[in-house]
Short mmCIF file of C-alpha atoms in Angstrom, two decimals:
data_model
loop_
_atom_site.label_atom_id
_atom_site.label_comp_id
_atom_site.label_asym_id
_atom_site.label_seq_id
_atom_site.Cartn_x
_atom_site.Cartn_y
_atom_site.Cartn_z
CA UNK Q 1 -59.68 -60.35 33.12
CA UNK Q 2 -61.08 -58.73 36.08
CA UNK Q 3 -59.59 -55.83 38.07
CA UNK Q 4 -59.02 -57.96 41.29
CA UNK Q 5 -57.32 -60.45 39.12
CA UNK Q 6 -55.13 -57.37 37.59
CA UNK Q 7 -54.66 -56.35 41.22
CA UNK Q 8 -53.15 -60.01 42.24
CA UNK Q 9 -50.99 -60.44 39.50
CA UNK Q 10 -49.61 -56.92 40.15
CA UNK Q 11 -48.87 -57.99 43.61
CA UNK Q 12 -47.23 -60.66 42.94
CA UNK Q 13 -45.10 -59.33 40.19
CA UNK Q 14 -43.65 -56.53 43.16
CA UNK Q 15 -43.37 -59.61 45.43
CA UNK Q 16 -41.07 -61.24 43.39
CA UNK Q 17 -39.38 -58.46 41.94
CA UNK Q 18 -38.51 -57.69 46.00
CA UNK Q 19 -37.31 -60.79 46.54
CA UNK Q 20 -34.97 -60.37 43.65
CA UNK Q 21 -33.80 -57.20 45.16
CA UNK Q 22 -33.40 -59.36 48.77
CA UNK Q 23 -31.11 -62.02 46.91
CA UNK Q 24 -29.53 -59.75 45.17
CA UNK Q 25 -28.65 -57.49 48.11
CA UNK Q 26 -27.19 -60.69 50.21
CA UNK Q 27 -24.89 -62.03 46.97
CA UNK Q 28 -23.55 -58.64 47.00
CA UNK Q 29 -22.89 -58.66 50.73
CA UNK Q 30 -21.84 -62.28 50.46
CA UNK Q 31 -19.25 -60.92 47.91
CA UNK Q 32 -17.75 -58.21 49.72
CA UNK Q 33 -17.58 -60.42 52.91
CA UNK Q 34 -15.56 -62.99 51.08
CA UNK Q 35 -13.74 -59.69 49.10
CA UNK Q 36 -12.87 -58.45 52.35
CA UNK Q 37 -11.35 -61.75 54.23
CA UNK Q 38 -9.42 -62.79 51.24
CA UNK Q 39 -7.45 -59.19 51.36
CA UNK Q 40 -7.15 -59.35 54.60
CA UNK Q 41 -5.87 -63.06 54.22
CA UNK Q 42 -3.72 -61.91 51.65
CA UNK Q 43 -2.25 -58.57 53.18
CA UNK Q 44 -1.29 -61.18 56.11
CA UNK Q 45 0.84 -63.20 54.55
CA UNK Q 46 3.91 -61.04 53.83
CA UNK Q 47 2.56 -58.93 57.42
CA UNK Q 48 3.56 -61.56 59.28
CA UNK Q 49 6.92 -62.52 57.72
CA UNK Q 50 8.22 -58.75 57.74
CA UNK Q 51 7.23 -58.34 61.60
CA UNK Q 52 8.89 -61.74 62.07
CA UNK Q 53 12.02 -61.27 60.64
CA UNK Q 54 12.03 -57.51 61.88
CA UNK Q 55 12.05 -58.63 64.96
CA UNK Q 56 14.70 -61.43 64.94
CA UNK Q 57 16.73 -58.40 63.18
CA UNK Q 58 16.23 -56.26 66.56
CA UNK Q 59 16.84 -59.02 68.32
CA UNK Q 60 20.91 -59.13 67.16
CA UNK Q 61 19.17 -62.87 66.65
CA UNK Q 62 20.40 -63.23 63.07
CA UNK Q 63 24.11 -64.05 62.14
CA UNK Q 64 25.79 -61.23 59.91
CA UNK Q 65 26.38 -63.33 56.95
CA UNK Q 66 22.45 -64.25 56.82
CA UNK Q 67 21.78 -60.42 57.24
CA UNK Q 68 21.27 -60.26 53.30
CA UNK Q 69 19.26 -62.95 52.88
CA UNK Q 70 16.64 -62.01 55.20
CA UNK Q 71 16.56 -58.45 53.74
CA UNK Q 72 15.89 -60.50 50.39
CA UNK Q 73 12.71 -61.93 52.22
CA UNK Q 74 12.00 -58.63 54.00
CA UNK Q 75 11.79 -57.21 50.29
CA UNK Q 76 9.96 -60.26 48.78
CA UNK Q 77 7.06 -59.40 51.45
CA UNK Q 78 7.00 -55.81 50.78
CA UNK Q 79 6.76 -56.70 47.25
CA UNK Q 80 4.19 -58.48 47.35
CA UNK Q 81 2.38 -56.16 49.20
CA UNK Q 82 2.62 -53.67 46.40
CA UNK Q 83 1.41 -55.92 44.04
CA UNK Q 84 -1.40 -56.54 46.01
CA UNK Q 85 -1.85 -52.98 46.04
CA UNK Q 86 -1.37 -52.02 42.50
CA UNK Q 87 -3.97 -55.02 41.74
CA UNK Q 88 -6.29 -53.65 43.60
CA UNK Q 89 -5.65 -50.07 42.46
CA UNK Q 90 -5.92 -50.86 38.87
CA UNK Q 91 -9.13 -53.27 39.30
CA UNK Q 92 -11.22 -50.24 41.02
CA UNK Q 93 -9.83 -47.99 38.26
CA UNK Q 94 -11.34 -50.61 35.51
CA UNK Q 95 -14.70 -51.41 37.40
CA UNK Q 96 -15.23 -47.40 37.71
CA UNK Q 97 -14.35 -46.77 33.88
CA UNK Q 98 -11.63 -44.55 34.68
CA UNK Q 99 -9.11 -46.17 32.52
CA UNK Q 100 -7.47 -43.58 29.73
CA UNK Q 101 -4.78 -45.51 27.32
CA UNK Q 102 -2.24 -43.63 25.59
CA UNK Q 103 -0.88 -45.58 22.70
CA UNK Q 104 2.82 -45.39 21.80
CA UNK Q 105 5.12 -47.39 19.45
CA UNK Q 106 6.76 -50.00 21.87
CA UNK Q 107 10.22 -51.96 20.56
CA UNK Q 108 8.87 -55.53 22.06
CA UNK Q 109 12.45 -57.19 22.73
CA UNK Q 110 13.43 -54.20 24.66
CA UNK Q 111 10.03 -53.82 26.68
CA UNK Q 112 10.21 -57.23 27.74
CA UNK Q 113 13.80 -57.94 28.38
CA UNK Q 114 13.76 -54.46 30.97
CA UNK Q 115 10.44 -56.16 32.27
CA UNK Q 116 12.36 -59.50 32.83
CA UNK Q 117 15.48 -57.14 34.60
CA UNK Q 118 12.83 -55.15 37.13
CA UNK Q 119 11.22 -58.73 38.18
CA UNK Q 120 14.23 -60.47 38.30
CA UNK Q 121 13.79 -60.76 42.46
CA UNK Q 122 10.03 -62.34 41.81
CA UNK Q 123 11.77 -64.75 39.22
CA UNK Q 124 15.03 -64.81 40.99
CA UNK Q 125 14.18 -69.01 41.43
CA UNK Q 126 13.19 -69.61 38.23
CA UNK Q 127 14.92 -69.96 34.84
CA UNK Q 128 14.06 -67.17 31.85
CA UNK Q 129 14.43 -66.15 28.21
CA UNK Q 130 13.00 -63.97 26.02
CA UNK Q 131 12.21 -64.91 22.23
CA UNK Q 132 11.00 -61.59 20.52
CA UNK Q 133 12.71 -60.70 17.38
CA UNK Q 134 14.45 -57.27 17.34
CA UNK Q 135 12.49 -55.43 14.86
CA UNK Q 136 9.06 -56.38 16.37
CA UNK Q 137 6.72 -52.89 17.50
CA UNK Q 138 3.48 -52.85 18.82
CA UNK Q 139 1.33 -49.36 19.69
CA UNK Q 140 -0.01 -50.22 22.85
CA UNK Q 141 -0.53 -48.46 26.18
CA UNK Q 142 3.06 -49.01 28.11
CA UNK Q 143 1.69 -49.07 31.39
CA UNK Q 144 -1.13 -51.66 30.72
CA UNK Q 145 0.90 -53.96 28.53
CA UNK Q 146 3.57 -54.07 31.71
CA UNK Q 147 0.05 -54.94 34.20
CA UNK Q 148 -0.45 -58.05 32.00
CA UNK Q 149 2.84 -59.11 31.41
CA UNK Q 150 3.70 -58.79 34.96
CA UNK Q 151 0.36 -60.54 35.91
CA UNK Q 152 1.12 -63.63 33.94
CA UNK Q 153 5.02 -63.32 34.90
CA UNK Q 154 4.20 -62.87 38.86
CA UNK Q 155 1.25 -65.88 38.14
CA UNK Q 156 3.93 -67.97 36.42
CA UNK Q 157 6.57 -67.52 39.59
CA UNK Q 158 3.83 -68.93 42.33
CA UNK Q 159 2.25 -71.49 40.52
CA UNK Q 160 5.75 -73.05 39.19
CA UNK Q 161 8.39 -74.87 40.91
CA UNK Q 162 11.68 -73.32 40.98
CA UNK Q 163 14.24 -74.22 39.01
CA UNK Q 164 11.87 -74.14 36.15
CA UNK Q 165 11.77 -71.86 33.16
CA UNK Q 166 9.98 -69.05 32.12
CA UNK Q 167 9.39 -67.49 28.42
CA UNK Q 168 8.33 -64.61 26.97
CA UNK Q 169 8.29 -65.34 23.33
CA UNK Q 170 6.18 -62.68 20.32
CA UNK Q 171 5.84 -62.44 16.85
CA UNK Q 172 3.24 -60.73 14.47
CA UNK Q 173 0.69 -62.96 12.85
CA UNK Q 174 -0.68 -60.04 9.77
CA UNK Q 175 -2.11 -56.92 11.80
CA UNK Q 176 -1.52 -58.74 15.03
CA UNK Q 177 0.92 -59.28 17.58
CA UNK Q 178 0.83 -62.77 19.56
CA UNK Q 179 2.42 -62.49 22.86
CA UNK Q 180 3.01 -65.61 25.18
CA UNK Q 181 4.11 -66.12 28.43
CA UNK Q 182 5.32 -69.68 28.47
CA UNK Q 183 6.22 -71.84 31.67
CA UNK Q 184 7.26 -76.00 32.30
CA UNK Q 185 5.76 -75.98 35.07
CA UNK Q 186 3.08 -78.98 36.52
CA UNK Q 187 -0.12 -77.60 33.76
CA UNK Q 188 -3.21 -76.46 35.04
CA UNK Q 189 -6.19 -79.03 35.87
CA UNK Q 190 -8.86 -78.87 33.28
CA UNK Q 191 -11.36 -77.97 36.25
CA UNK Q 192 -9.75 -75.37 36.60
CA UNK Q 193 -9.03 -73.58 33.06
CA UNK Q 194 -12.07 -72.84 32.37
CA UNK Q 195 -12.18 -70.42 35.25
CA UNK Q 196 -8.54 -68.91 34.86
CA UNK Q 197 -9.72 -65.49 34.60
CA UNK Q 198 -13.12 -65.17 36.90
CA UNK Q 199 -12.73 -62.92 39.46
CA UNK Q 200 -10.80 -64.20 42.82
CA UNK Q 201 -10.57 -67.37 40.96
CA UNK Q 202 -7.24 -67.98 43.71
CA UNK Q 203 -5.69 -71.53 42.29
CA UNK Q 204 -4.01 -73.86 44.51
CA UNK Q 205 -1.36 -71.42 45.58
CA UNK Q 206 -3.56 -68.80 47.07
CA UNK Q 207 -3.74 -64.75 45.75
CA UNK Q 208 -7.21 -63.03 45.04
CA UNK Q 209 -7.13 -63.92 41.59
CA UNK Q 210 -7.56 -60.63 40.67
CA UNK Q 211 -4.29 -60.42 38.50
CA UNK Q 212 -5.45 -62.23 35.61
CA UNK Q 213 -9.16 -61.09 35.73
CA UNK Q 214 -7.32 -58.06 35.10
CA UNK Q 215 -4.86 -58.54 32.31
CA UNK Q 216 -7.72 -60.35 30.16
CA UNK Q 217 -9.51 -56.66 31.02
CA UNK Q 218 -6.99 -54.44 30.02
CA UNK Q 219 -6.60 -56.96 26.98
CA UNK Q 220 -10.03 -57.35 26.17
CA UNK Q 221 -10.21 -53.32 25.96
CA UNK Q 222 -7.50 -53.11 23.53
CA UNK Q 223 -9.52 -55.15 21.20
CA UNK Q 224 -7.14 -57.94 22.03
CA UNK Q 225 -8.41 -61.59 22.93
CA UNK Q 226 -6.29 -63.78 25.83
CA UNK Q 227 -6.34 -67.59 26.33
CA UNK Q 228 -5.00 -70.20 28.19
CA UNK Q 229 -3.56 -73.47 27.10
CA UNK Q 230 -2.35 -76.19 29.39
CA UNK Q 231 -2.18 -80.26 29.79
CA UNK Q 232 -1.35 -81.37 33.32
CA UNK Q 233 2.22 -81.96 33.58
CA UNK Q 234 3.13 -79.89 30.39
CA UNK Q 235 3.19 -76.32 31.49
CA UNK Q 236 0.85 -73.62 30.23
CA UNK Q 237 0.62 -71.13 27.79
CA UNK Q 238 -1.24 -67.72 28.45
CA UNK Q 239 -1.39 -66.29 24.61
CA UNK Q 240 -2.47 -62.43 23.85
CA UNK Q 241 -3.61 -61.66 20.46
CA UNK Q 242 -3.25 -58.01 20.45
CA UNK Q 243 -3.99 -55.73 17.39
CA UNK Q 244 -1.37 -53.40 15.76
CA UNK Q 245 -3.43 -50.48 15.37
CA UNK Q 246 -0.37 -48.90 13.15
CA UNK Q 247 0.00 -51.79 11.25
CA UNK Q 248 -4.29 -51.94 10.82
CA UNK Q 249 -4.43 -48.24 9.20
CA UNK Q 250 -1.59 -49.24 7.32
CA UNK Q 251 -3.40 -52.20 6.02
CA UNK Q 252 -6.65 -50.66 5.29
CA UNK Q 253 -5.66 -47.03 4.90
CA UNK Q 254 -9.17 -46.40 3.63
CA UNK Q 255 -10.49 -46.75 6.84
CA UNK Q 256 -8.49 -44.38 8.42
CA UNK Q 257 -10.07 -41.65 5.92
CA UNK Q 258 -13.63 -42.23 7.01
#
């Protein structure tokens, strides 16, 4: 193989490898243009509806005895706001590494019924019950077990009609703990569940579709596994297997030795 040979495959090989660079640098512009107008889409929303009714308020345009109902909405837009927010907040923390857990022995029927209590105004339309038997502990990080479980609650409000109900049901399967969130709502199309938890995968009823790229995250780094199963016009079922890691010294206490 001669040198000019050498020399033309060389040049090609940095031609290429700069127009790699090129696509890559316009699917990550691409990205944060379509990032970008989906907050601001999103942030919009419940924008608009506060100014709105702010200003009837101001206005002395809203009758006394519907005063409490439109501070219900006033708070339903600021909520959602937050959880906007906190979505955001915890996906940067996640994409940067700067996640620390700190494990502690959680009583399950407790955690979730005070769960169900603090989002009873996101649920406030919808039916729900808890199944978890009494005696049921997990060690898990509190504060990323409540970012899934309100992820899949908050998913389960929007994407069911009210009136409907909504379940949080657990039990232990060996060293594991299965946790579902449960809903009768109208399924999820079969287009569609393969890409439940891609990033800004948004659904029919909008959102970035960042909240359940993020619980399968925060799952997925517990060592846990999270899937999705759902028939058109049967509901869905969002199912964390999520190990014990009490109950997996206790099991194989010569592990824990090494």
């Amino acid at each position: 193989m001669t040198e000019a040979h050498l020399a033309t495959e060389a040049r090609e090989r940095a031609l290429e490898e700069r127009q790699q660079a090129v696509q890559r640098l316009e699917e990550l512009d691409r990205w944060r243009r379509d990032f970008v107008s989906m907050i601001a889409h999103d942030l919009q929303t419940p924008i608009v509806g506060i100014n709105g009714f702010l200003d009837l308020v101001l206005a002395g345009q809203i009758p006394d005895d519907e005063l409490p109902d439109v501070h219900e909405r006033l708070r339903s837009n600021a909520r959602s706001m937050q959880e906007l927010v906190d979505n955001l907040r915890a996906y940067t923390l996640l994409q940067e590494g700067r996640v620390e857990f700190r494990p502690q022995q959680l009583p399950l029927a407790d955690f979730t019924a005070q769960l169900l209590a603090d989002m009873a105004p996101v649920l406030r339309e919808h039916t729900t019950r808890v199944d978890v038997p009494d005696d049921l502990r997990i060690s898990i990080d509190r504060q990323a077990l409540e970012r899934i479980l309100r992820n899949l609650l908050g998913n389960a409000a929007r994407h069911t009609p009210p009136g409907t109900t909504v379940s949080i049901r657990a039990h232990r399967q060996g060293p594991t703990v299965i946790v579902e969130v449960h809903d009768d709502g109208p399924g999820i199309p079969d287009d569609l569940l393969e890409r439940m938890f891609e990033r800004f995968e948004r659904g029919s009823s909008g959102g970035t579709g960042l909240g359940l790229a993020i619980a399968r995250q925060l799952v997925e780094l517990h060592d846990g596994a999270i899937e999705v199963i759902s028939e058109p016009g049967a509901g869905a079922v969002f199912r964390l297997r999520l190990p014990d890691t009490d109950r997996s010294r206790d099991a194989h206490p010569e592990d824990s030795a090494r």
